[in-house]
Amino acid sequence: MDLGLVGQAAGLFAVTNLDDLVILALFFARTSGRPGSAARIVAGQYLGFAAILAFAVAAAFGAALLPPALLPYLGLLPLALGLKAAWQAWRERGNPEESTVEDGAAGPLAVATVTFANGGDNIGVYVPVFATAGTGAMTGYVLVFLALVAVWCAAGRFLATRPFVARTLARWGHVVLPVVLVGLGLLILVEGGVL
C-alpha cells in the first residue's frame, strides 16, 4: 500500500467522519464512569462503520458495472450531499444544537445504529471513490478506514474530557463538511473530464 493512498484514505475518512467524532465524544461523555461503557461504544462504532463499508463496497461493485464514461458522473453524489448539507446548515443557523445522543447507557447496538444512520454522507462519498479506485485501492481504503476507527474512538474519548474542543467541533463541523463534500464532488467531475 503506497503512502499516497494512505494519505488520501486518511483525509477522506477524517472529513467524512467529523460529525461522528462529536457523536463519539458525546457517547463517551454521557457514559463516563460506567464499567465497560468504553468497550461497548468502540464495539458499536466498529459494527456501524463496518455496515457502512459493506454497503459502500457493494454499491461500488454495482457501480463498476456501469460504462466507464458514466463513472465520473458519480461525483454528483458527494456534490449533491455537500449542497444538501450546506442548505441544512444555512436553514438551521442560529438554532440551538440538539444532541444526537440520548441520555442513558450506550450499548453497541445503539451506537452502531447511530453510526450507520449518520453514515449517509459517508456512503455517498465512498461509493464513487471506491468505484473509480479499483479493487486493490478499495481494499487499501477499507483497511485504513478500519484502523482509523480506533483512532476516532480514542479521540472521541479524549474529547469527552475536553468540553471546549467538543463544543468547537460541534459548532464548525457543519461548515467544514459541506465545503469538503462539494470540493470532492467537483474534483471527481473535473478529473473525469465532465467539467
Short mmCIF file of C-alpha atoms in Angstrom, two decimals, residues 50-162:
data_model
loop_
_atom_site.label_atom_id
_atom_site.label_comp_id
_atom_site.label_asym_id
_atom_site.label_seq_id
_atom_site.Cartn_x
_atom_site.Cartn_y
_atom_site.Cartn_z
CA ALA A 50 -18.47 -1.99 9.08
CA ALA A 51 -22.09 -1.83 7.90
CA ILE A 52 -21.37 1.49 6.15
CA LEU A 53 -18.32 -0.01 4.43
CA ALA A 54 -20.18 -3.17 3.40
CA PHE A 55 -22.93 -1.09 1.82
CA ALA A 56 -20.45 1.24 0.07
CA VAL A 57 -18.32 -1.65 -1.27
CA ALA A 58 -21.38 -3.49 -2.59
CA ALA A 59 -22.67 -0.30 -4.23
CA ALA A 60 -19.22 0.40 -5.70
CA PHE A 61 -19.12 -3.06 -7.29
CA GLY A 62 -22.56 -2.36 -8.71
CA ALA A 63 -21.34 1.00 -10.00
CA ALA A 64 -18.34 -0.76 -11.54
CA LEU A 65 -20.78 -2.44 -13.90
CA LEU A 66 -21.57 0.98 -15.36
CA PRO A 67 -19.88 2.06 -18.58
CA PRO A 68 -16.57 3.83 -17.79
CA ALA A 69 -17.83 7.06 -19.37
CA LEU A 70 -20.51 7.33 -16.65
CA LEU A 71 -18.20 6.84 -13.64
CA PRO A 72 -17.10 10.49 -13.40
CA TYR A 73 -20.75 11.46 -13.02
CA LEU A 74 -20.75 9.67 -9.67
CA GLY A 75 -19.07 12.87 -8.47
CA LEU A 76 -22.57 14.32 -8.49
CA LEU A 77 -23.34 12.27 -5.34
CA PRO A 78 -20.91 14.00 -2.95
CA LEU A 79 -21.65 17.31 -4.69
CA ALA A 80 -25.38 16.88 -4.02
CA LEU A 81 -24.73 15.74 -0.44
CA GLY A 82 -22.49 18.77 0.14
CA LEU A 83 -25.09 21.16 -1.25
CA LYS A 84 -27.77 19.48 0.87
CA ALA A 85 -25.57 19.74 3.99
CA ALA A 86 -24.86 23.41 3.21
CA TRP A 87 -28.58 24.10 2.75
CA GLN A 88 -29.37 22.30 6.00
CA ALA A 89 -26.63 24.21 7.87
CA TRP A 90 -27.92 27.50 6.49
CA ARG A 91 -31.53 26.64 7.32
CA GLU A 92 -30.65 25.65 10.90
CA ARG A 93 -28.35 28.60 11.60
CA GLY A 94 -28.96 30.22 14.94
CA ASN A 95 -30.93 27.27 16.29
CA PRO A 96 -29.57 25.68 19.42
CA GLU A 97 -27.93 22.40 18.54
CA GLU A 98 -29.70 19.32 19.80
CA SER A 99 -27.73 16.34 20.93
CA THR A 100 -27.91 13.26 18.73
CA VAL A 101 -27.11 11.13 21.74
CA GLU A 102 -29.86 10.49 24.24
CA ASP A 103 -29.23 10.13 27.95
CA GLY A 104 -28.55 6.68 29.30
CA ALA A 105 -26.16 3.86 28.63
CA ALA A 106 -24.88 3.40 25.10
CA GLY A 107 -24.94 -0.23 24.09
CA PRO A 108 -23.15 -1.50 20.99
CA LEU A 109 -26.37 -1.78 19.00
CA ALA A 110 -27.41 1.79 19.89
CA VAL A 111 -24.00 3.17 18.90
CA ALA A 112 -23.99 1.09 15.70
CA THR A 113 -27.45 2.34 14.78
CA VAL A 114 -26.49 5.99 15.29
CA THR A 115 -23.24 5.45 13.35
CA PHE A 116 -24.99 3.80 10.42
CA ALA A 117 -27.86 6.31 10.39
CA ASN A 118 -25.31 9.11 10.40
CA GLY A 119 -23.34 7.44 7.57
CA GLY A 120 -25.38 8.52 4.56
CA ASP A 121 -22.77 11.10 3.63
CA ASN A 122 -20.03 8.50 4.04
CA ILE A 123 -21.75 6.09 1.68
CA GLY A 124 -22.46 8.82 -0.85
CA VAL A 125 -18.79 9.80 -0.88
CA TYR A 126 -17.23 6.34 -0.63
CA VAL A 127 -19.20 4.75 -3.50
CA PRO A 128 -17.80 6.96 -6.29
CA VAL A 129 -14.31 6.89 -4.78
CA PHE A 130 -14.35 3.09 -4.45
CA ALA A 131 -15.90 2.59 -7.89
CA THR A 132 -13.18 4.61 -9.60
CA ALA A 133 -10.29 3.38 -7.42
CA GLY A 134 -10.25 -0.30 -8.38
CA THR A 135 -10.26 -3.36 -6.14
CA GLY A 136 -6.70 -3.04 -4.80
CA ALA A 137 -7.06 0.62 -3.85
CA MET A 138 -10.54 -0.01 -2.42
CA THR A 139 -9.07 -2.68 -0.17
CA GLY A 140 -6.43 -0.18 0.95
CA TYR A 141 -9.10 2.41 1.72
CA VAL A 142 -11.11 -0.10 3.76
CA LEU A 143 -8.06 -1.19 5.79
CA VAL A 144 -7.04 2.40 6.53
CA PHE A 145 -10.63 3.30 7.46
CA LEU A 146 -10.89 0.36 9.87
CA ALA A 147 -7.60 1.34 11.52
CA LEU A 148 -8.77 4.93 11.83
CA VAL A 149 -12.00 3.91 13.56
CA ALA A 150 -9.81 3.01 16.56
CA VAL A 151 -8.09 6.40 16.36
CA TRP A 152 -11.50 8.10 16.14
CA CYS A 153 -12.73 6.21 19.21
CA ALA A 154 -9.62 7.23 21.17
CA ALA A 155 -10.04 10.84 20.01
CA GLY A 156 -13.73 10.79 20.94
CA ARG A 157 -12.89 9.57 24.41
CA PHE A 158 -10.19 12.22 24.72
CA LEU A 159 -12.57 14.96 23.56
CA ALA A 160 -15.20 13.81 26.03
CA THR A 161 -12.94 15.17 28.75
CA ARG A 162 -12.36 18.49 26.92
#
